[in-house]
Short mmCIF file of C-alpha atoms and ligand atoms in Angstrom, two decimals:
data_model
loop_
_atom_site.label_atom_id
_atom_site.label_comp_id
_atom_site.label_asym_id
_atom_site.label_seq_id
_atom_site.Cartn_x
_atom_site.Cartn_y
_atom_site.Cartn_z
CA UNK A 422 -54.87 43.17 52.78
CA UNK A 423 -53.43 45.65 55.00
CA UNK A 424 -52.26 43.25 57.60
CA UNK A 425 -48.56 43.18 58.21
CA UNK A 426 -47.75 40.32 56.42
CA UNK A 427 -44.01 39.90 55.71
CA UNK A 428 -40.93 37.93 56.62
CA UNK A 429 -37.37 38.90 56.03
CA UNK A 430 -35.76 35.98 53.46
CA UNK A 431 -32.15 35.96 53.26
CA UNK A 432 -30.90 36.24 49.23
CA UNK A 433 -27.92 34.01 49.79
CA UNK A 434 -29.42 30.94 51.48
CA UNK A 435 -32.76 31.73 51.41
CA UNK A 436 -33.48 31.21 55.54
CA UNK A 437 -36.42 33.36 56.37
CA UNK A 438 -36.76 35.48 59.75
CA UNK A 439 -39.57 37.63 61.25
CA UNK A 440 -38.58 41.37 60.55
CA UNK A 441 -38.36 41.79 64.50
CA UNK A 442 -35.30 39.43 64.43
CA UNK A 443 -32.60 41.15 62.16
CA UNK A 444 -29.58 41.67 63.30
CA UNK A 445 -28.13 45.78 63.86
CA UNK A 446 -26.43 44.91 60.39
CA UNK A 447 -29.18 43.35 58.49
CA UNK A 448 -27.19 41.11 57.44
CA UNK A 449 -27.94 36.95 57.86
CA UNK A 450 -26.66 35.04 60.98
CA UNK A 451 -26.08 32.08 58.81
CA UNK A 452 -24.20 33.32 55.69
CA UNK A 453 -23.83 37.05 56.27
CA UNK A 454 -25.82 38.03 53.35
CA UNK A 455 -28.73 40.67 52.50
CA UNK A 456 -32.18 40.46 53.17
CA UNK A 457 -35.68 40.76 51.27
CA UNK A 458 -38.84 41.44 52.27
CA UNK A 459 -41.01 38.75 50.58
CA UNK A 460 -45.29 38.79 51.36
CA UNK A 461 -46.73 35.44 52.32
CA UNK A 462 -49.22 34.57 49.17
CA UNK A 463 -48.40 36.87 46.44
CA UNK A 464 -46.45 34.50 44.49
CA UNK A 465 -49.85 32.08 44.65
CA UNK A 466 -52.33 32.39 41.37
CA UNK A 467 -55.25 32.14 44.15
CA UNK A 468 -55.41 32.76 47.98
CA UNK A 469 -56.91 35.65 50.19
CA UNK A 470 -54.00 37.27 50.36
CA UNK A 471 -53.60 37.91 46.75
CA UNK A 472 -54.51 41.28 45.82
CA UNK A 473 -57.42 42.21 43.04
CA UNK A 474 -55.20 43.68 39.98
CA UNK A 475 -58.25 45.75 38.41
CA UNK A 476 -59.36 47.18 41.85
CA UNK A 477 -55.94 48.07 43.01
CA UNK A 478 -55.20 50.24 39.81
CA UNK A 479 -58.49 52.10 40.04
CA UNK A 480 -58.00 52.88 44.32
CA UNK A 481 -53.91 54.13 43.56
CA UNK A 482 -55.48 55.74 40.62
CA UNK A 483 -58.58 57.17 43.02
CA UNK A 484 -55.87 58.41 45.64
CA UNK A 485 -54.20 60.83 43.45
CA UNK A 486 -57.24 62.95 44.03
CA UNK A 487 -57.11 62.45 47.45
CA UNK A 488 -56.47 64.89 50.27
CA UNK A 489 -55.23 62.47 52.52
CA UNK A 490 -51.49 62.75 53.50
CA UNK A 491 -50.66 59.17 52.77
CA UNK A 492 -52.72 58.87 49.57
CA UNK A 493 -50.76 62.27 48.28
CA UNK A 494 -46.85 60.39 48.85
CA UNK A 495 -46.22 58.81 45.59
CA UNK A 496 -44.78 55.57 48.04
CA UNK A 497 -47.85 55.39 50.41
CA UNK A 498 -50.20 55.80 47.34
CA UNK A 499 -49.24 52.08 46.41
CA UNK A 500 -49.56 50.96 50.40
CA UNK A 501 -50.65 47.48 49.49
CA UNK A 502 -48.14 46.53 48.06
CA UNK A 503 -46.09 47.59 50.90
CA UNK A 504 -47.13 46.63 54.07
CA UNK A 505 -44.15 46.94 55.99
CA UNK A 506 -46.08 48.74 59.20
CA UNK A 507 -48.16 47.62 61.56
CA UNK A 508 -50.17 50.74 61.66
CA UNK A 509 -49.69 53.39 58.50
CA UNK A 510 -50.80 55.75 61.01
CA UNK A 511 -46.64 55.56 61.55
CA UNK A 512 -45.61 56.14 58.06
CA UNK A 513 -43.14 59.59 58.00
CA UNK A 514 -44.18 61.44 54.34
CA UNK A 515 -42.63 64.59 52.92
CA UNK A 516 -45.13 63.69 49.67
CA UNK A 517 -42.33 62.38 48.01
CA UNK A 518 -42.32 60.06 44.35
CA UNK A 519 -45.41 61.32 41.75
CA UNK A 520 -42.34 62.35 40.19
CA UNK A 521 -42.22 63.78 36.32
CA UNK A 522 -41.53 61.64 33.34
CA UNK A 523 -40.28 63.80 30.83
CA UNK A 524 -40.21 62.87 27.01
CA UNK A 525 -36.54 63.13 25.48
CA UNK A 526 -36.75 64.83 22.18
CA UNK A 527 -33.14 66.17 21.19
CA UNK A 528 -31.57 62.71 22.99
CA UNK A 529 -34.34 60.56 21.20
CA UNK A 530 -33.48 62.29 17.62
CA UNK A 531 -29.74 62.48 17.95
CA UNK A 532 -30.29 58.88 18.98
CA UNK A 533 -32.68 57.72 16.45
CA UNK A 534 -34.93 56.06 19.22
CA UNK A 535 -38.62 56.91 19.20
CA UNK A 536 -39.85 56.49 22.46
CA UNK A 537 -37.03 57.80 25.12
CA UNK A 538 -38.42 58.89 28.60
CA UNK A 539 -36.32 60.28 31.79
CA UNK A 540 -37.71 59.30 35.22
CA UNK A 541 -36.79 62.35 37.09
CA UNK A 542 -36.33 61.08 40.54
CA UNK A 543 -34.15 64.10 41.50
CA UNK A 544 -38.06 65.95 42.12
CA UNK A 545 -38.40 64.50 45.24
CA UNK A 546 -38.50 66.29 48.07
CA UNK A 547 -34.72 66.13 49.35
CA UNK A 548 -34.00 66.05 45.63
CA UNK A 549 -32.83 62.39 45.11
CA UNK A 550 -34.51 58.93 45.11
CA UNK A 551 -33.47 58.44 48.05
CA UNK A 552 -36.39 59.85 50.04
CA UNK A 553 -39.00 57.13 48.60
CA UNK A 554 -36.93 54.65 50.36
CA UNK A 555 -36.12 56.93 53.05
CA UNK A 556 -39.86 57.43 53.86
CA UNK A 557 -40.34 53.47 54.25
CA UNK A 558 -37.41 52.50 56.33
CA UNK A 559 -37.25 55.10 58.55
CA UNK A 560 -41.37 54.62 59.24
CA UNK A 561 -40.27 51.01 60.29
CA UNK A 562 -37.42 52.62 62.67
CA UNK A 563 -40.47 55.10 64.24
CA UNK A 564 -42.66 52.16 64.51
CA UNK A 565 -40.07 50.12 66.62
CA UNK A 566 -39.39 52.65 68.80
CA UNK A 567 -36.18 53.71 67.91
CA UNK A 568 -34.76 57.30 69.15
CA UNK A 569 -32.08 57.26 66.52
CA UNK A 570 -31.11 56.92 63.17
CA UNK A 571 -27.52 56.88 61.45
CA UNK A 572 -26.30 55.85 58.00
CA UNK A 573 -23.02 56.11 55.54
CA UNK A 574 -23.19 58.10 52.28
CA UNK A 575 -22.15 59.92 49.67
CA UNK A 576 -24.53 62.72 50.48
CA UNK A 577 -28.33 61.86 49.22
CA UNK A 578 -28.84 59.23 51.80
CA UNK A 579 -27.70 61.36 54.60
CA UNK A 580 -29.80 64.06 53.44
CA UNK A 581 -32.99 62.05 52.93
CA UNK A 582 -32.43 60.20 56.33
CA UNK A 583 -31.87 64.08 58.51
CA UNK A 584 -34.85 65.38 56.84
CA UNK A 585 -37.16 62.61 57.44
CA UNK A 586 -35.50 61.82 61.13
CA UNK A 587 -36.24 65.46 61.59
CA UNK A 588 -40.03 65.26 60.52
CA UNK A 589 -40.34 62.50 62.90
CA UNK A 590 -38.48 63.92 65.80
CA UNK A 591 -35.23 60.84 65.66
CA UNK A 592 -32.15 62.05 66.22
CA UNK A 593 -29.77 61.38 63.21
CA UNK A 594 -26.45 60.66 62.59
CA UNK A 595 -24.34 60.92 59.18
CA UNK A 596 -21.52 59.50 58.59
CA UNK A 597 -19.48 60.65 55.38
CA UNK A 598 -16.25 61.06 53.40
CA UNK A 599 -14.16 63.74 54.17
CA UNK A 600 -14.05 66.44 51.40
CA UNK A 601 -15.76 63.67 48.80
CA UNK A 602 -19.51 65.20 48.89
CA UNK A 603 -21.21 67.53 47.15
CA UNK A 604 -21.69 70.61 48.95
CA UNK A 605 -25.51 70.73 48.68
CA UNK A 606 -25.84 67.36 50.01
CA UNK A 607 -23.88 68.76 53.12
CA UNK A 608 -25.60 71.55 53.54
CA UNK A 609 -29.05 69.94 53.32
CA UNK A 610 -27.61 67.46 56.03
CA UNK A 611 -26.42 70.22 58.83
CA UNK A 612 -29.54 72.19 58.10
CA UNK A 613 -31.91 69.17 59.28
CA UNK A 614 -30.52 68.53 62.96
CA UNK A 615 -28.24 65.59 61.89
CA UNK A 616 -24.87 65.05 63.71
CA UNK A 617 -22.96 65.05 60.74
CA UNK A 618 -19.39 63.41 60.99
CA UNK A 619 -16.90 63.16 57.89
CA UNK A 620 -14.25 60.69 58.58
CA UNK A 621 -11.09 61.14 57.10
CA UNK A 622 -12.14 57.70 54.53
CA UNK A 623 -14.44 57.16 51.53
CA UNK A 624 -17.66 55.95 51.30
CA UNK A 625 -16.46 52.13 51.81
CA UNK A 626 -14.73 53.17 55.03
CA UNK A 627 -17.81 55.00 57.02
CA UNK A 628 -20.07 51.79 56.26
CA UNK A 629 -17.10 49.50 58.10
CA UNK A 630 -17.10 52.27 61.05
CA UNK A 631 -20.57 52.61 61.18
CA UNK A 632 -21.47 48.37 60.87
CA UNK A 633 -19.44 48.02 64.33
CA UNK A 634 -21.73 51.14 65.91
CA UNK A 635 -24.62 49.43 65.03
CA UNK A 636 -23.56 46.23 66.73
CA UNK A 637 -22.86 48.53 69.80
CA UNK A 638 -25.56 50.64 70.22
CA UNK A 639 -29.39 51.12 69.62
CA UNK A 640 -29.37 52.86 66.53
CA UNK A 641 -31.17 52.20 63.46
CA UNK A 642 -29.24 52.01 60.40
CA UNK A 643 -30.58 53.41 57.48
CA UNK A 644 -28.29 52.08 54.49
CA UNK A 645 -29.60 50.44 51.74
CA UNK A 646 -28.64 47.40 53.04
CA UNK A 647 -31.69 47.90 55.27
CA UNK A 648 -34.50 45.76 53.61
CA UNK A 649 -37.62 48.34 53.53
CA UNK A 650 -35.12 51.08 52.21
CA UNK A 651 -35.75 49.32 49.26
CA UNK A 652 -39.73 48.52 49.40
CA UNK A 653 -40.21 52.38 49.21
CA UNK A 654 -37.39 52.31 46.53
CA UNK A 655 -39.32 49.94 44.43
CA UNK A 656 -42.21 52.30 43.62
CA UNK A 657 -40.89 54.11 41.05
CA UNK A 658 -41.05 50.80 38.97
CA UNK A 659 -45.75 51.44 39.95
CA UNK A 660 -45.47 54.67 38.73
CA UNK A 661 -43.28 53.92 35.64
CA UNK A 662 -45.82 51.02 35.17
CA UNK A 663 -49.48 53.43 35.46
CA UNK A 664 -48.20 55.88 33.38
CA UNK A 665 -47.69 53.48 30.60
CA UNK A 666 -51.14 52.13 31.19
CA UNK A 667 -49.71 49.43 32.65
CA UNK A 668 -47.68 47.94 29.98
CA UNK A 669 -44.10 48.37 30.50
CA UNK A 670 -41.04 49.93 28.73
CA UNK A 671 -38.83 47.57 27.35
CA UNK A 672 -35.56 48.90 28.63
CA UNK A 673 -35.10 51.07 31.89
CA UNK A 674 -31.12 52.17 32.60
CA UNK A 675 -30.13 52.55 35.83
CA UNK A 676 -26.77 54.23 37.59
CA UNK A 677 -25.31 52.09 40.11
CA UNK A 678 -23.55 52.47 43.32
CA UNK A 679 -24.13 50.73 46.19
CA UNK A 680 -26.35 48.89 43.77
CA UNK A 681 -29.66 48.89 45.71
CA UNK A 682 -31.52 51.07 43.21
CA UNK A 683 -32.05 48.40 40.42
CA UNK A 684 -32.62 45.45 42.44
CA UNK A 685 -35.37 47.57 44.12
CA UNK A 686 -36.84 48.61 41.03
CA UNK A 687 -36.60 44.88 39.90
CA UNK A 688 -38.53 44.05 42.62
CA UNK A 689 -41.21 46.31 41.45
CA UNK A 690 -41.86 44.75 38.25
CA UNK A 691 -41.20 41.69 39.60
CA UNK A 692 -44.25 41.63 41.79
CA UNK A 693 -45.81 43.81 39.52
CA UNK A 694 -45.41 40.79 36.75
CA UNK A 695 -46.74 38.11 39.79
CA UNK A 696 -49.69 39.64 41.20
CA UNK A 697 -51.05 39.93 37.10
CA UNK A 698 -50.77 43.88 36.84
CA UNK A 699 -48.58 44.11 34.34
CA UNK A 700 -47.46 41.04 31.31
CA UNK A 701 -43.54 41.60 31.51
CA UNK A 702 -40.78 42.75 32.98
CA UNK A 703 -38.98 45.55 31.05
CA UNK A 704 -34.91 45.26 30.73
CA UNK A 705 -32.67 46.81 33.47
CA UNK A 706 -29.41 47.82 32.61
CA UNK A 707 -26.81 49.38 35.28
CA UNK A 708 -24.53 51.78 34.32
CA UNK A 709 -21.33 52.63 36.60
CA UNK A 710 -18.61 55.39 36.30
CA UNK A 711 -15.38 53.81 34.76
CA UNK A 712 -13.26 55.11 37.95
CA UNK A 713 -15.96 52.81 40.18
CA UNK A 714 -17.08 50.10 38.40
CA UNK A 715 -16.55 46.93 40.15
CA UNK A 716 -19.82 44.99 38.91
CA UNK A 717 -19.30 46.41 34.95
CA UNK A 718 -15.91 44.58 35.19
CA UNK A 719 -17.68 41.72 37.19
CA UNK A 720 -20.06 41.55 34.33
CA UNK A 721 -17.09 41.72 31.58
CA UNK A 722 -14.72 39.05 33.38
CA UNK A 723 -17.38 36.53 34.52
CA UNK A 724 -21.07 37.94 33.92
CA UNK A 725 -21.29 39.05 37.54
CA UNK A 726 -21.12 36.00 39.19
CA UNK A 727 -17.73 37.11 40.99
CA UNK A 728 -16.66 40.79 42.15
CA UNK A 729 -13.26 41.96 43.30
CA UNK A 730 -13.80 45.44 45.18
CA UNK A 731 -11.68 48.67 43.82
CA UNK A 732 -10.27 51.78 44.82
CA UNK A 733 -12.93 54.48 43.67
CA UNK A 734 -12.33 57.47 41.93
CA UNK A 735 -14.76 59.49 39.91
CA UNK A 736 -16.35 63.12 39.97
CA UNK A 737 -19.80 61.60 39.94
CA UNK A 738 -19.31 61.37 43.75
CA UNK A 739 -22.79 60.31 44.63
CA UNK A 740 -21.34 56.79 42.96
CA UNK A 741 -18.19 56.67 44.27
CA UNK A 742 -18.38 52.93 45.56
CA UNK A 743 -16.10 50.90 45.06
CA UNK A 744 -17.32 48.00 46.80
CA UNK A 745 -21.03 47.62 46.50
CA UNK A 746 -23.14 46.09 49.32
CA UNK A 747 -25.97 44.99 47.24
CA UNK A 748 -24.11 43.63 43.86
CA UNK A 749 -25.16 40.18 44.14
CA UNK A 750 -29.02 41.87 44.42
CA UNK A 751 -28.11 43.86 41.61
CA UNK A 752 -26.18 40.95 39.37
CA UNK A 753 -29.54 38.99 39.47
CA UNK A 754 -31.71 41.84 38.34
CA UNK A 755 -29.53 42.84 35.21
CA UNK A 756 -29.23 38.89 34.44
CA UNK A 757 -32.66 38.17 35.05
CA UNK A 758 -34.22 40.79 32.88
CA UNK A 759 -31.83 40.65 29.89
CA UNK A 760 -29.80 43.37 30.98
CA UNK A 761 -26.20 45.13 30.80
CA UNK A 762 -24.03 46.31 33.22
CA UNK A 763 -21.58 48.84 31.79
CA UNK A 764 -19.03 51.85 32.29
CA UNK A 765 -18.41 55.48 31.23
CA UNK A 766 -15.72 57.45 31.28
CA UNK A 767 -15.77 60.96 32.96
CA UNK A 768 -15.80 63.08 29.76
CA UNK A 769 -19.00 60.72 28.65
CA UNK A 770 -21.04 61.47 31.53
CA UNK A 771 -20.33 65.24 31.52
CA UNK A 772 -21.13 65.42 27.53
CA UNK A 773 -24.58 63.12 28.87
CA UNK A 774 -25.30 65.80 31.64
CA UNK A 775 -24.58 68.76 29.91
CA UNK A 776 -26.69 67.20 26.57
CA UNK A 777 -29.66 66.66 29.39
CA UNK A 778 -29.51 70.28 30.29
CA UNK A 779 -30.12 71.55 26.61
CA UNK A 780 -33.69 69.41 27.12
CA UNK A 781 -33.78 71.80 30.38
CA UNK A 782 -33.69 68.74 32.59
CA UNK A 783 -30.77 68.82 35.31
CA UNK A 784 -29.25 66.55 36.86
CA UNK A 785 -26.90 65.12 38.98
CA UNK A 786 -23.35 63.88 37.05
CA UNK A 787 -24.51 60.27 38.53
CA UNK A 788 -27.85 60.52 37.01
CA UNK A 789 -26.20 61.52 33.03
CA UNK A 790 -24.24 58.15 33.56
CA UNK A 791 -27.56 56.54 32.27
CA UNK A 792 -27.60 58.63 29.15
CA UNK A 793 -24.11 57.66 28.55
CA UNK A 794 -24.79 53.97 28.96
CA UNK A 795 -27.45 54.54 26.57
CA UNK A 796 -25.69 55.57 24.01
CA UNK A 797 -23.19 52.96 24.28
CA UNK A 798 -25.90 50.54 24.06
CA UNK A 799 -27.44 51.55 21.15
CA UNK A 800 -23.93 51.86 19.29
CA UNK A 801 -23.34 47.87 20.33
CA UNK A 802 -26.44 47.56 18.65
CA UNK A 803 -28.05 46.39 21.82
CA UNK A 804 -31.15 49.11 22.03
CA UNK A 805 -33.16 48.57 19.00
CA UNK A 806 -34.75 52.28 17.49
CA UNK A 807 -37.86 50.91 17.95
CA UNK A 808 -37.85 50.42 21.87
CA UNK A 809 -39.46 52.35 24.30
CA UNK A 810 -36.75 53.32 26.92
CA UNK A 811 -37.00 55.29 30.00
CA UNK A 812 -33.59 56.81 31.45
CA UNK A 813 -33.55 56.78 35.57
CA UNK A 814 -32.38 60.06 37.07
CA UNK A 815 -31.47 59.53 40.85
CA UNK A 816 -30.54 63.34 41.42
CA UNK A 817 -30.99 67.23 41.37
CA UNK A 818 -28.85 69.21 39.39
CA UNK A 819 -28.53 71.57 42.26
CA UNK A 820 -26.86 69.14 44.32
CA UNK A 821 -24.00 69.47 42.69
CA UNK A 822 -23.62 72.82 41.07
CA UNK A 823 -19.86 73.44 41.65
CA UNK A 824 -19.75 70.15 38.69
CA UNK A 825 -21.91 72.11 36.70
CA UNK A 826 -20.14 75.34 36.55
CA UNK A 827 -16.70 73.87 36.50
CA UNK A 828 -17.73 72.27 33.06
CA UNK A 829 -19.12 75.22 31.57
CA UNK A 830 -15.63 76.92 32.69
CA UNK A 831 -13.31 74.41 31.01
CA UNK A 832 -12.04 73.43 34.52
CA UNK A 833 -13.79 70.07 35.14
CA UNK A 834 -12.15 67.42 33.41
CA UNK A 835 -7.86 67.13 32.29
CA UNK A 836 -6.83 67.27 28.78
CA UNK A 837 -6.06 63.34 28.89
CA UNK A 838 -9.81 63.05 29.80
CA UNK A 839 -11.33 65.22 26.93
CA UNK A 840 -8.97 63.95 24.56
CA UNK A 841 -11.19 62.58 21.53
CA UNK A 842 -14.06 64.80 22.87
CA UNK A 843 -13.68 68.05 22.41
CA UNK A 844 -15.85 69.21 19.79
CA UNK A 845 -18.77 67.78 21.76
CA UNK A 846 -17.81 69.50 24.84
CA UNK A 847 -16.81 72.65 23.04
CA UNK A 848 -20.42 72.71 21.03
CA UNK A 849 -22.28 72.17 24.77
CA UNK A 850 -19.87 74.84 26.99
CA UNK A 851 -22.01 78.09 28.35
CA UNK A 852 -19.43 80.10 30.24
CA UNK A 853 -21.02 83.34 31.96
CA UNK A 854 -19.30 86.00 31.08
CA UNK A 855 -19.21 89.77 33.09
CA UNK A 856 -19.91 92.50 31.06
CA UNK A 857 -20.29 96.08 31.71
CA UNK A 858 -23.87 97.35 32.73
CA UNK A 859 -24.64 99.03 29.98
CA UNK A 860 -27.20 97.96 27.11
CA UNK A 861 -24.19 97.76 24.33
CA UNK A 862 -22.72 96.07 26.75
CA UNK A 863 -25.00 93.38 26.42
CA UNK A 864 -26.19 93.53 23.03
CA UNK A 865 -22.55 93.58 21.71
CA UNK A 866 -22.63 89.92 24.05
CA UNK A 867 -25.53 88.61 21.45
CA UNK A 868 -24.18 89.95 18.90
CA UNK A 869 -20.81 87.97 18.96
CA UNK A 870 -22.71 84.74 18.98
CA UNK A 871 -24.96 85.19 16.01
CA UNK A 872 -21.53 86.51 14.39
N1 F0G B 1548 -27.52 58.29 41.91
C1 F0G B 1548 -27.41 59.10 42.98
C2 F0G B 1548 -27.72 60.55 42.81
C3 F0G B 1548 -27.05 58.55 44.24
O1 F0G B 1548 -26.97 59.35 45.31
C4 F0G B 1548 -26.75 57.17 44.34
C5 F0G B 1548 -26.35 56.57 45.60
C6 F0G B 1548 -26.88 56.38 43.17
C7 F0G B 1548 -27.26 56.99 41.98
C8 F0G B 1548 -26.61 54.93 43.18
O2 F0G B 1548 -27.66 54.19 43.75
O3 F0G B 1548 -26.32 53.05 45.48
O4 F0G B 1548 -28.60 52.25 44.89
O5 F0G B 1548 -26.72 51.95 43.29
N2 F0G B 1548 -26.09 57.25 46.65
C9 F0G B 1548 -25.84 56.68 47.98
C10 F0G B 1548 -25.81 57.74 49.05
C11 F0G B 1548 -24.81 55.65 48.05
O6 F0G B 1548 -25.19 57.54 50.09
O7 F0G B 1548 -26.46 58.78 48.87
P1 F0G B 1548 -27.31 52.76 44.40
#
């Protein structure tokens, strides 16, 4: 069972290549699209490569009390289902996933769902999602030898990728947008070793740049174009899965990007659903910001099976994509599991944030675009009260703290933007305000807002 057992099968035409032989690019020499890692025998009802469903839940189960390094990473934990290395004696860990799922009260009520769940993926160690696939693909890059690592972001890649590069001793380099990140995502970058370049582009722009340096030199990219990126990213959809006793929500909401995210978690339940551990395969929804949304319109012209690329403009930088690598991935997932792809406009997703932080769960403004969706979903009638749903949040709220305070200030969003919104926004603003440093000072503070 812990063999290395998988090939690389290409999603467009469906040619399958040892992992050894992808190209710099990862993408297929025949059609130029993605790859996924498939595992010979899974999809069999018999065969010795099929895993036991009962034993495996009881030994991931077992390795939570574990004191072993691999057992304790949320992504190693479910290693079988994984095997990606050779040796797991390569694997790179920072003990990321085992991360929270927090119960939405205020959301659920306002709502009138019952059951409504946040997946806080922003508690991982570099504070985004990113480091669950971030611990798999760059343990492939160790494995092969590589002596660097480089990827194009919006900021959470690059700092997963420098802090795991780091822990490994690779040398990494970031490419990213000039003046388009979030600060902390910068600063975690520079502070783990990596050469950090912005280029005067956006997001769409570094990946062209850095696709050609790949080609050229020996480094391993690290984009989520990159196959096992997304075999790490999948694991969310275990530990989603065991802590519903292995049944499964029926509706998770994801925000999209690049658009690895849900076809990785997909993928989860998917083989989840084939190997007999769990019965179904919840819905998966992607939600996009209005100012990037090429699949949502994909979806609304010609239910994703086409997708012109746009200009990208939205304060939710961490999805500021405008053309998505993985969309076709992502475009099967949502179809496949009775899903919707939809948008929301700026003022939505910082009402959804800042309606998040009253449950004292932050987040990143990307993150609150699945709490937006939501709510759109339920007014189209589409998310019954009765469903169990579990909200996906990709990032830290201290990633992007300059978003945070601008909204509390009244400086975030234009008066065409709030327009139709301000009462909600009003009701949710917390401005700090300076007082003197005395005790009336203070009180006289409290006593204006009871008043
Ligand atoms: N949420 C956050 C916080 C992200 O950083 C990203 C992507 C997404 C959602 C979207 O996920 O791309 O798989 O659809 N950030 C990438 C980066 C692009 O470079 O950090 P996706």
């Amino acid at each position: 069972m812990n063999e290395n057992l998988h090939t690389l099968r290409c999603f467009g035409c469906g040619a399958r290549i040892a992992g050894q032989e992808a190209s710099p690019d990862f993408r297929c020499a025949q059609c130029g699209d993605l790859f996924e890692v498939e595992y010979a025998g899974w999809g069999q009802r018999q065969g010795h490569n099929r895993p036991n469903p009962g034993a495996l839940k009881w030994l991931w189960r077992e390795r939570r009390c574990s004191s072993e390094a691999l057992d304790q990473s949320g992504v190693w934990r479910f290693r079988e289902l994984l095997p990606i290395l050779d040796n797991f004696g390569n694997a790179v860990s920072l003990h990321e996933g085992n991360t929270p799922l927090y119960k939405l009260q205020r959301a659920a009520k306002a709502l009138g769902i019952d059951q409504l769940f946040a997946k806080h993926q922003g508690m991982n160690p570099t504070g985004s999602f990113k480091d669950t696939g971030m611990t798999a693909a760059l343990s492939v890059a160790r494995e092969r030898g590589f002596a660097w690592v480089a990827c194009a972001s919006t900021g959470n890649t690059s700092a997963a990728m420098a802090a795991y590069a780091a822990r490994a001793g690779l040398r990494s380099l970031v490419l990213i947008p000039e003046g388009k990140i979030a600060w902390g995502k910068l600063s975690q970058a520079m502070d783990y070793g990596a050469v950090t370049c912005q280029l005067k582009s956006d997001f769409d722009g570094c990946v062209r740049v850095l696709t050609q340096i790949v080609k050229e030199s020996p480094i391993y990219l690290l984009n989520s174009v990159n196959p096992y990126r997304l075999e790490g990213q999948k694991t969310p959809a275990f530990e989603i899965a065991e802590a519903f006793d292995w049944t499964v929500p029926d509706h998770l909401i994801v925000p999209g990007g690049n658009l690895a995210n849900s076809s990785a978690l997909g993928k989860g339940f998917k083989e989840l659903l084939e190997l007999g551990l769990v019965a179904r395969m919840p819905r998966i929804s992607v939600i996009q910001a209005r100012g990037a949304n090429p699949l949502a319109r994909s979806f609304a012209e010609n239910n994703g099976e086409r997708m012109e690329p746009v200009e990208a403009h939205t304060r939710a930088t961490a999805i500021r994509i405008g053309n998505p690598a993985s969309w076709r991935k992502a475009a099967r997932t949502i179809k496949e599991t009775g899903g919707w792809c939809l948008d929301v406009s700026e003022a939505e997703i910082a009402v959804a944030k800042a309606e998040l932080g009253t449950e004292g769960l932050g987040c990143e403004p990307a993150s609150a675009v699945t709490l937006a969706g939501l709510k759109k979903l339920r007014a189209q009638g589409k998310v019954a009260g009765g469903e169990t749903v579990v909200l996906l949040l990709t990032g830290h709220t201290l990633k992007d703290a300059d978003y945070t305070i601008n909204f509390h200030r009244g400086t975030l969003l234009g008066d065409d933007e709030t327009a139709g919104h301000e009462p909600e926004i009003a009701a949710l603003q917390r401005n700090a305000v300076v007082v003197d440093a005395t005790p009336a000072a203070v009180l006289a503070t409290l006593n204006g807002l009871s008043g």
